[in-house]
Coordinates of N, CA and C in Angstrom, one line a residue:
X1 N -20.2 -5.8 20.3 CA -18.7 -5.9 20.4 C -18.0 -5.5 19.1
X2 N -18.6 -5.9 18.0 CA -18.1 -5.5 16.7 C -18.1 -4.0 16.5
X3 N -19.2 -3.4 16.9 CA -19.3 -1.9 16.8 C -18.2 -1.2 17.6
X4 N -17.9 -1.7 18.8 CA -16.9 -1.1 19.6 C -15.5 -1.3 19.0
X5 N -15.3 -2.5 18.5 CA -14.0 -2.8 17.9 C -13.8 -1.8 16.7
X6 N -14.8 -1.7 15.9 CA -14.7 -0.9 14.7 C -14.5 0.6 15.0
X7 N -15.2 1.0 16.1 CA -15.0 2.4 16.4 C -13.6 2.7 16.8
X8 N -12.9 1.8 17.6 CA -11.6 2.1 18.0 C -10.6 1.8 16.9
X9 N -10.9 0.8 16.0 CA -10.1 0.6 14.8 C -10.0 1.8 14.0
X10 N -11.1 2.5 13.8 CA -11.2 3.7 13.0 C -10.4 4.8 13.6
X11 N -10.3 4.9 14.9 CA -9.6 5.9 15.6 C -8.1 5.6 15.5
X12 N -7.7 4.4 15.5 CA -6.3 4.0 15.5 C -5.6 4.0 14.1
X13 N -6.4 3.8 13.0 CA -5.9 3.7 11.7 C -6.1 4.9 10.9
X14 N -5.2 5.1 9.9 CA -5.3 6.2 9.0 C -5.6 5.7 7.5
X15 N -6.6 6.2 6.9 CA -7.0 5.8 5.6 C -6.5 6.8 4.5
X16 N -5.9 6.3 3.5 CA -5.4 7.1 2.4 C -5.9 6.6 1.1
X17 N -6.5 7.5 0.3 CA -6.9 7.1 -1.0 C -5.8 7.4 -2.1
X18 N -5.6 6.4 -2.9 CA -4.6 6.6 -3.9 C -5.2 7.0 -5.3
X19 N -4.4 7.6 -6.1 CA -4.8 8.1 -7.5 C -6.1 8.9 -7.4
X20 N -6.1 9.8 -6.4 CA -7.2 10.7 -6.4 C -8.5 10.2 -5.7
X21 N -8.5 9.0 -5.2 CA -9.7 8.4 -4.6 C -9.9 9.1 -3.3
X22 N -11.2 9.5 -3.1 CA -11.6 10.1 -1.8 C -12.2 9.0 -0.9
X23 N -11.7 8.8 0.2 CA -12.2 7.8 1.1 C -13.3 8.3 2.0
X24 N -14.5 7.8 1.9 CA -15.6 8.3 2.6 C -15.7 7.5 4.0
X25 N -16.5 8.1 4.9 CA -16.7 7.3 6.2 C -17.3 6.0 5.9
X26 N -18.2 5.9 5.0 CA -18.8 4.6 4.7 C -17.8 3.6 4.2
X27 N -16.8 4.0 3.4 CA -15.8 3.1 2.8 C -14.9 2.6 4.0
X28 N -14.5 3.6 4.9 CA -13.7 3.2 6.0 C -14.4 2.2 6.9
X29 N -15.6 2.4 7.2 CA -16.4 1.5 8.0 C -16.6 0.2 7.4
X30 N -16.8 0.1 6.1 CA -16.9 -1.1 5.4 C -15.6 -2.0 5.6
X31 N -14.5 -1.4 5.5 CA -13.2 -2.1 5.7 C -13.0 -2.4 7.2
X32 N -13.3 -1.5 8.0 CA -13.2 -1.8 9.5 C -14.0 -3.0 9.9
X33 N -15.2 -3.1 9.5 CA -16.1 -4.1 9.9 C -15.6 -5.5 9.5
X34 N -15.0 -5.6 8.3 CA -14.5 -6.8 7.8 C -13.2 -7.2 8.4
X35 N -12.4 -6.1 8.7 CA -11.1 -6.3 9.3 C -11.2 -6.8 10.8
X36 N -12.2 -6.3 11.5 CA -12.4 -6.6 12.9 C -13.2 -7.9 13.1
X37 N -13.9 -8.4 12.1 CA -14.6 -9.7 12.2 C -13.8 -10.8 12.8
X38 N -12.6 -11.1 12.3 CA -11.8 -12.2 12.8 C -11.5 -12.0 14.3
X39 N -11.4 -10.8 14.8 CA -11.0 -10.5 16.2 C -12.2 -10.7 17.2
X40 N -13.4 -10.9 16.7 CA -14.6 -10.7 17.5 C -14.5 -11.6 18.8
X41 N -14.1 -12.8 18.6 CA -14.1 -13.8 19.8 C -12.7 -14.3 20.1
X42 N -11.7 -13.6 19.6 CA -10.3 -14.0 19.8 C -9.8 -13.4 21.2
X43 N -8.7 -14.0 21.6 CA -7.9 -13.4 22.7 C -6.8 -12.6 22.2
X44 N -6.2 -11.6 23.0 CA -5.1 -10.9 22.5 C -3.9 -11.8 22.1
X45 N -2.9 -11.3 21.5 CA -1.7 -12.1 21.1 C -1.1 -12.7 22.3
X46 N -1.2 -12.2 23.5 CA -0.6 -12.8 24.7 C -1.2 -14.1 25.0
X47 N -2.5 -14.3 24.6 CA -3.2 -15.5 24.9 C -3.9 -15.4 26.2
X48 N -3.7 -14.3 27.0 CA -4.4 -14.2 28.3 C -5.9 -13.7 28.0
X49 N -6.7 -14.0 29.0 CA -8.1 -13.6 28.9 C -8.1 -12.0 28.8
X50 N -9.0 -11.5 28.1 CA -9.0 -10.1 27.9 C -9.4 -9.3 29.1
X51 N -8.4 -8.5 29.6 CA -8.8 -7.6 30.7 C -9.7 -6.5 30.2
X52 N -9.6 -6.2 28.9 CA -10.4 -5.2 28.3 C -10.7 -5.6 26.9
X53 N -12.0 -5.5 26.4 CA -12.3 -6.0 25.0 C -11.4 -5.4 23.9
X54 N -10.9 -4.2 24.1 CA -10.1 -3.6 23.0 C -8.7 -4.2 22.9
X55 N -8.2 -5.0 23.9 CA -6.9 -5.5 23.8 C -6.7 -6.4 22.6
X56 N -7.8 -6.9 22.1 CA -7.7 -7.8 21.0 C -7.2 -7.1 19.7
X57 N -7.4 -5.8 19.7 CA -6.9 -5.0 18.6 C -5.3 -5.0 18.5
X58 N -4.7 -5.5 19.6 CA -3.2 -5.6 19.6 C -2.7 -6.5 18.4
X59 N -3.6 -7.3 17.8 CA -3.2 -8.1 16.7 C -2.8 -7.2 15.5
X60 N -3.3 -6.0 15.5 CA -3.1 -5.1 14.4 C -2.3 -3.8 14.8
X61 N -1.5 -4.0 15.9 CA -0.8 -2.8 16.4 C 0.5 -2.5 15.8
X62 N 0.9 -3.2 14.7 CA 2.2 -3.0 14.1 C 2.1 -2.0 12.9
X63 N 1.0 -1.4 12.7 CA 0.8 -0.5 11.5 C -0.3 0.5 11.8
X64 N -0.3 1.5 11.0 CA -1.4 2.6 11.1 C -2.1 2.8 9.8
X65 N -1.3 2.8 8.7 CA -1.9 3.2 7.4 C -2.6 2.1 6.6
X66 N -3.7 2.5 6.0 CA -4.5 1.6 5.1 C -4.6 2.4 3.8
X67 N -4.1 1.9 2.7 CA -4.1 2.6 1.4 C -5.1 1.9 0.6
X68 N -6.0 2.7 0.0 CA -7.1 2.2 -0.8 C -6.9 2.6 -2.2
X69 N -6.7 1.7 -3.1 CA -6.6 1.9 -4.5 C -8.0 1.8 -5.2
X70 N -8.2 2.6 -6.2 CA -9.5 2.5 -6.9 C -9.7 1.0 -7.4
X71 N -8.6 0.5 -8.0 CA -8.7 -0.9 -8.5 C -7.4 -1.6 -8.2
X72 N -7.1 -2.7 -8.9 CA -5.9 -3.4 -8.7 C -4.6 -2.5 -8.9
X73 N -3.6 -2.8 -8.2 CA -2.3 -2.1 -8.3 C -1.3 -3.0 -9.0
X74 N -0.3 -2.3 -9.6 CA 0.7 -3.1 -10.3 C 2.0 -2.8 -9.5
X75 N 2.6 -3.9 -9.0 CA 3.9 -3.7 -8.3 C 5.0 -4.3 -9.1
X76 N 6.2 -3.6 -9.1 CA 7.4 -4.1 -9.7 C 8.1 -5.0 -8.8
X77 N 8.4 -6.2 -9.2 CA 9.0 -7.2 -8.4 C 10.4 -7.6 -8.9
X78 N 11.3 -8.1 -8.0 CA 12.5 -8.7 -8.4 C 12.6 -10.1 -7.8
X79 N 13.1 -11.0 -8.5 CA 13.3 -12.4 -8.0 C 14.5 -13.1 -8.6
X80 N 15.3 -13.7 -7.8 CA 16.4 -14.4 -8.3 C 16.0 -15.9 -8.6
X81 N 16.4 -16.4 -9.7 CA 16.1 -17.8 -10.0 C 17.2 -18.7 -9.4
X82 N 17.0 -20.0 -9.4 CA 18.0 -20.9 -8.8 C 19.4 -20.7 -9.2
X83 N 19.7 -20.2 -10.4 CA 21.0 -20.0 -10.9 C 21.6 -18.6 -10.4
X84 N 20.8 -17.8 -9.7 CA 21.2 -16.5 -9.2 C 20.9 -15.4 -10.2
X85 N 20.3 -15.6 -11.3 CA 19.9 -14.6 -12.2 C 18.7 -13.8 -11.7
X86 N 18.8 -12.5 -11.7 CA 17.7 -11.6 -11.2 C 16.7 -11.3 -12.3
X87 N 15.5 -11.5 -12.0 CA 14.4 -11.2 -12.9 C 13.5 -10.2 -12.4
X88 N 13.1 -9.2 -13.2 CA 12.1 -8.2 -12.9 C 10.8 -8.5 -13.6
X89 N 9.7 -8.3 -12.9 CA 8.4 -8.5 -13.5 C 7.4 -7.7 -12.8
X90 N 6.2 -7.5 -13.4 CA 5.1 -6.8 -12.8 C 4.1 -7.8 -12.2
X91 N 3.6 -7.5 -11.0 CA 2.6 -8.3 -10.4 C 1.3 -7.4 -10.1
X92 N 0.2 -7.9 -10.6 CA -1.1 -7.2 -10.3 C -1.6 -7.7 -9.0
X93 N -1.9 -6.7 -8.1 CA -2.3 -7.0 -6.8 C -3.7 -6.4 -6.5
X94 N -4.6 -7.2 -5.9 CA -5.8 -6.6 -5.3 C -5.6 -6.1 -3.9
X95 N -4.6 -6.6 -3.3 CA -4.3 -6.2 -1.9 C -2.9 -6.7 -1.5
X96 N -2.4 -6.1 -0.5 CA -1.1 -6.5 0.1 C -0.9 -6.0 1.5
X97 N -0.4 -6.9 2.4 CA -0.1 -6.6 3.7 C 1.4 -6.6 3.9
X98 N 1.9 -5.5 4.4 CA 3.4 -5.4 4.6 C 3.7 -5.5 6.1
X99 N 4.8 -6.3 6.3 CA 5.2 -6.5 7.7 C 5.6 -5.1 8.3
X100 N 5.0 -4.8 9.4 CA 5.3 -3.5 10.1 C 5.0 -2.3 9.1
X101 N 4.2 -2.5 8.1 CA 3.8 -1.5 7.2 C 2.4 -1.5 6.9
X102 N 1.9 -0.7 6.0 CA 0.5 -0.5 5.7 C -0.1 -1.7 5.0
X103 N -1.4 -1.7 5.0 CA -2.2 -2.6 4.2 C -2.8 -1.9 3.0
X104 N -2.6 -2.5 1.8 CA -3.2 -1.9 0.6 C -4.4 -2.8 0.1
X105 N -5.4 -2.1 -0.3 CA -6.6 -2.8 -0.7 C -7.2 -2.1 -2.0
X106 N -7.7 -2.9 -2.9 CA -8.4 -2.4 -4.1 C -9.9 -2.3 -3.7
X107 N -10.4 -1.0 -3.8 CA -11.8 -0.8 -3.4 C -12.7 -1.6 -4.4
X108 N -12.3 -1.7 -5.6 CA -13.1 -2.4 -6.6 C -13.3 -3.9 -6.1
X109 N -12.3 -4.4 -5.4 CA -12.4 -5.8 -4.9 C -13.1 -5.8 -3.6
X110 N -12.9 -4.8 -2.8 CA -13.6 -4.7 -1.4 C -15.1 -4.8 -1.6
X111 N -15.6 -4.0 -2.5 CA -17.1 -3.9 -2.7 C -17.7 -5.2 -3.3
X112 N -16.9 -6.1 -3.8 CA -17.4 -7.3 -4.4 C -17.6 -8.4 -3.3
X113 N -17.3 -8.1 -2.1 CA -17.4 -9.1 -1.0 C -18.7 -9.8 -1.0
X114 N -19.9 -9.2 -1.1 CA -21.1 -9.9 -1.0 C -21.3 -10.9 -2.2
X115 N -20.6 -10.6 -3.3 CA -20.7 -11.5 -4.5 C -19.8 -12.7 -4.5
X116 N -18.8 -12.6 -3.6 CA -17.8 -13.7 -3.6 C -18.0 -14.7 -2.4
X117 N -19.1 -14.5 -1.7 CA -19.3 -15.4 -0.6 C -19.4 -16.9 -1.0
X118 N -20.1 -17.2 -2.1 CA -20.0 -18.7 -2.6 C -18.7 -19.2 -2.8
X119 N -17.7 -18.3 -3.2 CA -16.4 -18.7 -3.5 C -15.5 -18.8 -2.2
X120 N -16.1 -18.4 -1.1 CA -15.3 -18.3 0.1 C -14.3 -17.3 0.1
X121 N -14.5 -16.2 -0.6 CA -13.5 -15.2 -0.8 C -13.8 -13.8 -0.2
X122 N -12.8 -13.2 0.4 CA -13.0 -11.8 1.0 C -11.6 -11.2 1.1
X123 N -11.4 -10.2 0.3 CA -10.1 -9.5 0.2 C -9.6 -8.9 1.6
X124 N -10.5 -8.2 2.3 CA -10.1 -7.6 3.5 C -9.7 -8.6 4.5
X125 N -10.5 -9.7 4.7 CA -10.1 -10.7 5.7 C -8.8 -11.4 5.3
X126 N -8.6 -11.6 4.0 CA -7.3 -12.2 3.5 C -6.1 -11.4 4.0
X127 N -6.1 -10.1 3.7 CA -5.0 -9.2 4.0 C -4.8 -9.1 5.5
X128 N -5.9 -9.0 6.3 CA -5.8 -8.9 7.7 C -5.4 -10.2 8.4
X129 N -5.7 -11.3 7.7 CA -5.2 -12.6 8.2 C -3.7 -12.6 8.1
X130 N -3.2 -12.0 7.0 CA -1.7 -11.9 6.9 C -1.1 -11.1 8.1
X131 N -1.8 -10.1 8.5 CA -1.4 -9.2 9.6 C -1.4 -10.0 10.9
X132 N -2.4 -10.9 11.1 CA -2.4 -11.7 12.3 C -1.3 -12.7 12.2
X133 N -1.0 -13.2 11.0 CA 0.1 -14.2 10.9 C 1.5 -13.5 11.1
X134 N 1.6 -12.2 10.8 CA 2.9 -11.5 10.9 C 3.1 -11.0 12.3
X135 N 2.1 -11.0 13.2 CA 2.2 -10.4 14.5 C 3.3 -11.1 15.3
X136 N 4.3 -10.3 15.8 CA 5.4 -10.8 16.6 C 6.5 -11.4 15.7
X137 N 6.4 -11.4 14.4 CA 7.4 -11.9 13.5 C 8.7 -11.1 13.6
X138 N 9.8 -11.7 13.6 CA 11.1 -11.0 13.6 C 11.3 -10.3 12.3
X139 N 12.0 -9.2 12.3 CA 12.3 -8.4 11.1 C 13.0 -9.3 10.1
X140 N 12.6 -9.3 8.8 CA 13.2 -10.1 7.8 C 12.6 -11.5 7.6
X141 N 11.8 -11.9 8.6 CA 11.2 -13.2 8.4 C 10.0 -13.2 7.4
X142 N 9.6 -14.3 6.9 CA 8.5 -14.4 6.0 C 7.4 -15.1 6.8
X143 N 6.1 -14.6 6.7 CA 5.0 -15.3 7.4 C 4.9 -16.7 6.9
X144 N 4.5 -17.6 7.9 CA 4.5 -19.0 7.6 C 3.2 -19.7 7.8
X145 N 2.1 -18.9 8.0 CA 0.8 -19.5 8.2 C 0.6 -20.0 9.6
X146 N 1.5 -19.6 10.6 CA 1.3 -20.0 12.0 C 1.4 -18.7 12.8
X147 N 0.2 -18.2 13.2 CA 0.3 -17.0 14.0 C 0.7 -17.3 15.4
X148 N 0.9 -16.3 16.3 CA 1.3 -16.5 17.6 C 0.2 -17.3 18.4
X149 N 0.7 -18.4 19.0 CA -0.2 -19.3 19.7 C 0.2 -19.4 21.2
X150 N -0.8 -19.6 22.0 CA -0.6 -19.6 23.4 C -1.0 -20.9 24.0
X151 N -0.5 -21.2 25.2 CA -0.9 -22.4 25.9 C -2.4 -22.3 26.2
X152 N -3.1 -23.4 26.2 CA -4.5 -23.4 26.5 C -5.4 -23.7 25.3
X153 N -4.9 -23.3 24.1 CA -5.6 -23.5 22.9 C -5.7 -25.0 22.6
X154 N -6.9 -25.5 22.3 CA -7.2 -26.9 22.0 C -6.8 -27.8 23.2
X155 N -6.9 -27.2 24.4 CA -6.6 -28.0 25.6 C -5.1 -28.2 25.8
X156 N -4.2 -27.5 25.1 CA -2.8 -27.8 25.3 C -2.3 -27.2 26.6
X157 N -1.2 -27.7 27.1 CA -0.6 -27.2 28.4 C 0.5 -26.2 28.1
X158 N 1.1 -26.2 27.0 CA 2.2 -25.2 26.7 C 2.0 -24.6 25.3
X159 N 2.7 -23.5 25.1 CA 2.6 -22.8 23.8 C 3.2 -23.7 22.7
X160 N 4.3 -24.5 23.1 CA 4.9 -25.4 22.1 C 4.0 -26.5 21.7
X161 N 3.2 -27.0 22.6 CA 2.2 -28.0 22.2 C 1.2 -27.4 21.3
X162 N 0.8 -26.2 21.5 CA -0.2 -25.5 20.7 C 0.4 -25.4 19.3
X163 N 1.7 -25.0 19.2 CA 2.3 -24.8 17.9 C 2.4 -26.1 17.1
X164 N 2.8 -27.2 17.8 CA 2.9 -28.5 17.2 C 1.5 -29.0 16.7
X165 N 0.5 -28.7 17.5 CA -0.9 -29.1 17.0 C -1.3 -28.3 15.8
X166 N -1.0 -27.0 15.8 CA -1.3 -26.2 14.6 C -0.6 -26.7 13.4
X167 N 0.7 -26.8 13.5 CA 1.5 -27.2 12.3 C 1.1 -28.6 11.8
X168 N 0.8 -29.5 12.7 CA 0.3 -30.8 12.2 C -0.9 -30.7 11.4
X169 N -1.9 -30.0 11.9 CA -3.2 -29.9 11.2 C -3.1 -29.1 9.9
X170 N -2.4 -28.0 10.0 CA -2.3 -27.2 8.8 C -1.4 -27.9 7.7
X171 N -0.4 -28.5 8.1 CA 0.5 -29.2 7.1 C -0.3 -30.3 6.4
X172 N -1.1 -31.0 7.1 CA -1.9 -32.1 6.5 C -2.9 -31.5 5.5
X173 N -3.6 -30.4 5.9 CA -4.6 -29.8 5.1 C -4.0 -29.2 3.9
X174 N -2.9 -28.5 4.0 CA -2.2 -27.8 2.9 C -1.7 -28.9 1.9
X175 N -1.1 -30.0 2.4 CA -0.7 -31.0 1.5 C -1.8 -31.6 0.7
X176 N -3.0 -31.8 1.3 CA -4.1 -32.4 0.6 C -4.6 -31.4 -0.4
X177 N -4.6 -30.1 -0.1 CA -5.1 -29.1 -1.0 C -4.2 -29.1 -2.3
X178 N -2.9 -29.0 -2.1 CA -2.0 -29.0 -3.2 C -2.1 -30.3 -4.0
X179 N -2.3 -31.4 -3.4 CA -2.4 -32.6 -4.2 C -3.7 -32.6 -5.0
X180 N -4.8 -32.2 -4.4 CA -6.1 -32.1 -5.2 C -6.0 -31.1 -6.3
X181 N -5.3 -30.0 -6.1 CA -5.1 -29.0 -7.2 C -4.2 -29.6 -8.3
X182 N -3.2 -30.3 -8.0 CA -2.3 -30.9 -9.0 C -3.0 -32.0 -9.8
X183 N -3.8 -32.8 -9.1 CA -4.6 -33.8 -9.8 C -5.6 -33.1 -10.8
X184 N -6.2 -32.1 -10.4 CA -7.2 -31.4 -11.3 C -6.5 -30.8 -12.5
X185 N -5.3 -30.2 -12.2 CA -4.6 -29.5 -13.3 C -4.0 -30.6 -14.3
X186 N -3.6 -31.7 -13.8 CA -2.9 -32.7 -14.7 C -3.9 -33.6 -15.4
X187 N -5.0 -33.9 -14.7 CA -5.9 -34.9 -15.2 C -7.3 -34.4 -15.5
X188 N -7.5 -33.1 -15.3 CA -8.8 -32.5 -15.7 C -9.9 -32.9 -14.7
X189 N -9.5 -33.2 -13.5 CA -10.5 -33.5 -12.5 C -11.2 -32.3 -11.9
X190 N -12.1 -32.5 -11.0 CA -12.8 -31.4 -10.3 C -11.8 -30.6 -9.5
X191 N -11.6 -29.3 -9.8 CA -10.7 -28.5 -9.0 C -11.2 -28.3 -7.5
X192 N -10.3 -28.2 -6.6 CA -10.7 -28.0 -5.2 C -11.4 -26.6 -5.0
X193 N -12.2 -26.5 -4.1 CA -12.8 -25.3 -3.7 C -11.7 -24.3 -3.2
X194 N -11.9 -23.1 -3.4 CA -11.0 -22.0 -3.0 C -10.0 -21.7 -4.1
X195 N -9.5 -20.5 -4.0 CA -8.6 -19.9 -5.0 C -7.3 -20.8 -5.0
X196 N -6.8 -21.2 -6.2 CA -5.6 -22.0 -6.3 C -4.4 -21.2 -5.7
X197 N -4.5 -19.9 -5.5 CA -3.4 -19.1 -4.9 C -3.1 -19.7 -3.5
X198 N -4.0 -20.4 -2.9 CA -3.8 -21.0 -1.6 C -2.7 -22.0 -1.6
X199 N -2.3 -22.5 -2.8 CA -1.3 -23.5 -2.9 C 0.1 -22.9 -3.0
X200 N 0.2 -21.5 -3.0 CA 1.5 -20.8 -3.1 C 2.4 -21.2 -2.0
X201 N 2.0 -21.0 -0.8 CA 2.8 -21.4 0.4 C 1.9 -21.4 1.6
X202 N 2.4 -21.9 2.7 CA 1.5 -22.0 3.9 C 0.9 -20.7 4.4
X203 N 1.6 -19.6 4.2 CA 1.0 -18.3 4.6 C -0.2 -17.9 3.7
X204 N -0.1 -18.2 2.4 CA -1.3 -17.9 1.6 C -2.4 -18.9 1.8
X205 N -2.1 -20.1 2.1 CA -3.1 -21.1 2.5 C -3.8 -20.7 3.7
X206 N -3.1 -20.2 4.7 CA -3.8 -19.7 5.9 C -4.7 -18.5 5.6
X207 N -4.2 -17.5 4.8 CA -5.1 -16.4 4.5 C -6.3 -16.7 3.7
X208 N -6.1 -17.6 2.7 CA -7.3 -18.0 1.8 C -8.3 -18.8 2.6
X209 N -7.8 -19.7 3.5 CA -8.8 -20.5 4.2 C -9.5 -19.6 5.3
X210 N -8.8 -18.6 5.8 CA -9.4 -17.7 6.8 C -10.6 -17.0 6.1
X211 N -10.4 -16.6 4.8 CA -11.5 -15.9 4.1 C -12.7 -16.8 4.1
X212 N -12.5 -18.1 3.7 CA -13.6 -19.0 3.6 C -14.3 -19.3 5.0
X213 N -13.5 -19.4 6.0 CA -14.0 -19.7 7.3 C -14.9 -18.7 7.8
X214 N -14.7 -17.4 7.5 CA -15.5 -16.4 8.0 C -16.7 -16.0 7.1
X215 N -16.6 -16.2 5.8 CA -17.7 -15.8 5.0 C -18.6 -17.0 4.5
X216 N -18.1 -18.2 4.6 CA -18.9 -19.3 4.1 C -18.5 -20.5 5.0
X217 N -18.9 -20.4 6.3 CA -18.5 -21.4 7.3 C -19.0 -22.8 7.0
X218 N -20.3 -22.9 6.5 CA -20.9 -24.2 6.2 C -20.1 -24.9 5.1
X219 N -19.8 -24.3 4.0 CA -19.0 -24.9 3.0 C -17.6 -25.2 3.5
X220 N -17.0 -24.3 4.3 CA -15.7 -24.5 4.8 C -15.6 -25.8 5.7
X221 N -16.6 -26.0 6.5 CA -16.7 -27.1 7.4 C -16.8 -28.4 6.6
X222 N -17.5 -28.4 5.4 CA -17.6 -29.5 4.6 C -16.3 -29.9 3.9
X223 N -15.6 -28.8 3.4 CA -14.4 -29.0 2.6 C -13.2 -29.3 3.5
X224 N -13.1 -28.6 4.7 CA -12.0 -28.7 5.5 C -12.4 -29.0 7.0
X225 N -13.0 -30.2 7.2 CA -13.5 -30.5 8.5 C -12.4 -30.5 9.6
X226 N -11.2 -30.9 9.2 CA -10.1 -30.9 10.2 C -9.7 -29.5 10.6
X227 N -9.9 -28.5 9.7 CA -9.5 -27.1 10.0 C -10.6 -26.4 10.8
X228 N -11.9 -26.9 10.7 CA -13.0 -26.2 11.4 C -12.7 -26.1 12.9
X229 N -12.4 -27.3 13.5 CA -12.1 -27.2 14.9 C -10.8 -26.5 15.3
X230 N -9.8 -26.5 14.4 CA -8.6 -25.8 14.6 C -8.9 -24.3 14.6
X231 N -9.6 -23.8 13.6 CA -9.9 -22.4 13.6 C -10.9 -21.9 14.6
X232 N -11.8 -22.8 15.0 CA -12.7 -22.5 16.1 C -11.9 -22.3 17.4
X233 N -11.0 -23.1 17.6 CA -10.2 -23.0 18.8 C -9.3 -21.7 18.9
X234 N -8.9 -21.3 17.7 CA -8.1 -20.1 17.6 C -8.9 -18.8 17.6
X235 N -9.9 -18.7 16.6 CA -10.7 -17.5 16.4 C -11.9 -17.4 17.4
X236 N -12.3 -18.5 18.0 CA -13.4 -18.5 18.9 C -13.1 -19.0 20.3
X237 N -11.9 -18.7 20.7 CA -11.4 -19.2 21.9 C -12.3 -18.9 23.1
X238 N -12.9 -17.8 23.1 CA -13.7 -17.4 24.3 C -15.1 -17.9 24.2
X239 N -15.4 -18.7 23.1 CA -16.8 -19.2 23.0 C -16.8 -20.7 23.0
X240 N -15.6 -21.4 22.9 CA -15.5 -22.8 22.8 C -15.2 -23.4 24.1

């Protein structure tokens, strides 16, 4: 199933190397395999049983381009502070997923995937989790860590019940993670597992925990037992 998804993913997407980087077939396949892994046992965004195995690729149907940088990229950002003053700053990015736009990945970070399994980290899964989160989002909205949910997930009768269940579980886990991180930073305690970047907002918490769920499931289940069943119901709907 993964081979079939990867084959069609590669047909649908266009890979572009930046700064003179030549994208080989092996590089494209490496990214495709990791990008398609979350889809392996999912249902399409509609929530209906798959009439065809490839319909699950609809989660990624809002973009075509994948830009591969040799290493991290530097993006120029603008941000207004609470008083309305605009600040410009540079942000170093290993990857970025843009709503209705391309995915950017640092090849240097992509190839480190086998080394970052103990940390529960995987750049490709992180960025494509953002794409799953963004699917169906209205233009101008910001991802909120709650992908499109359908009735039937976790035994719910309606899509609204599914959303309420998701938000309840995720909000609790996100709050506990932020609290554990704050305690570690203020009092020198043991920092929580996973990248502190997960505390940025619910969308980043979803993306970071998705990385861990797929590459280090055993540790993920120990650290986030309440999310294990939640993610099983979403990502393994056809097997649970």
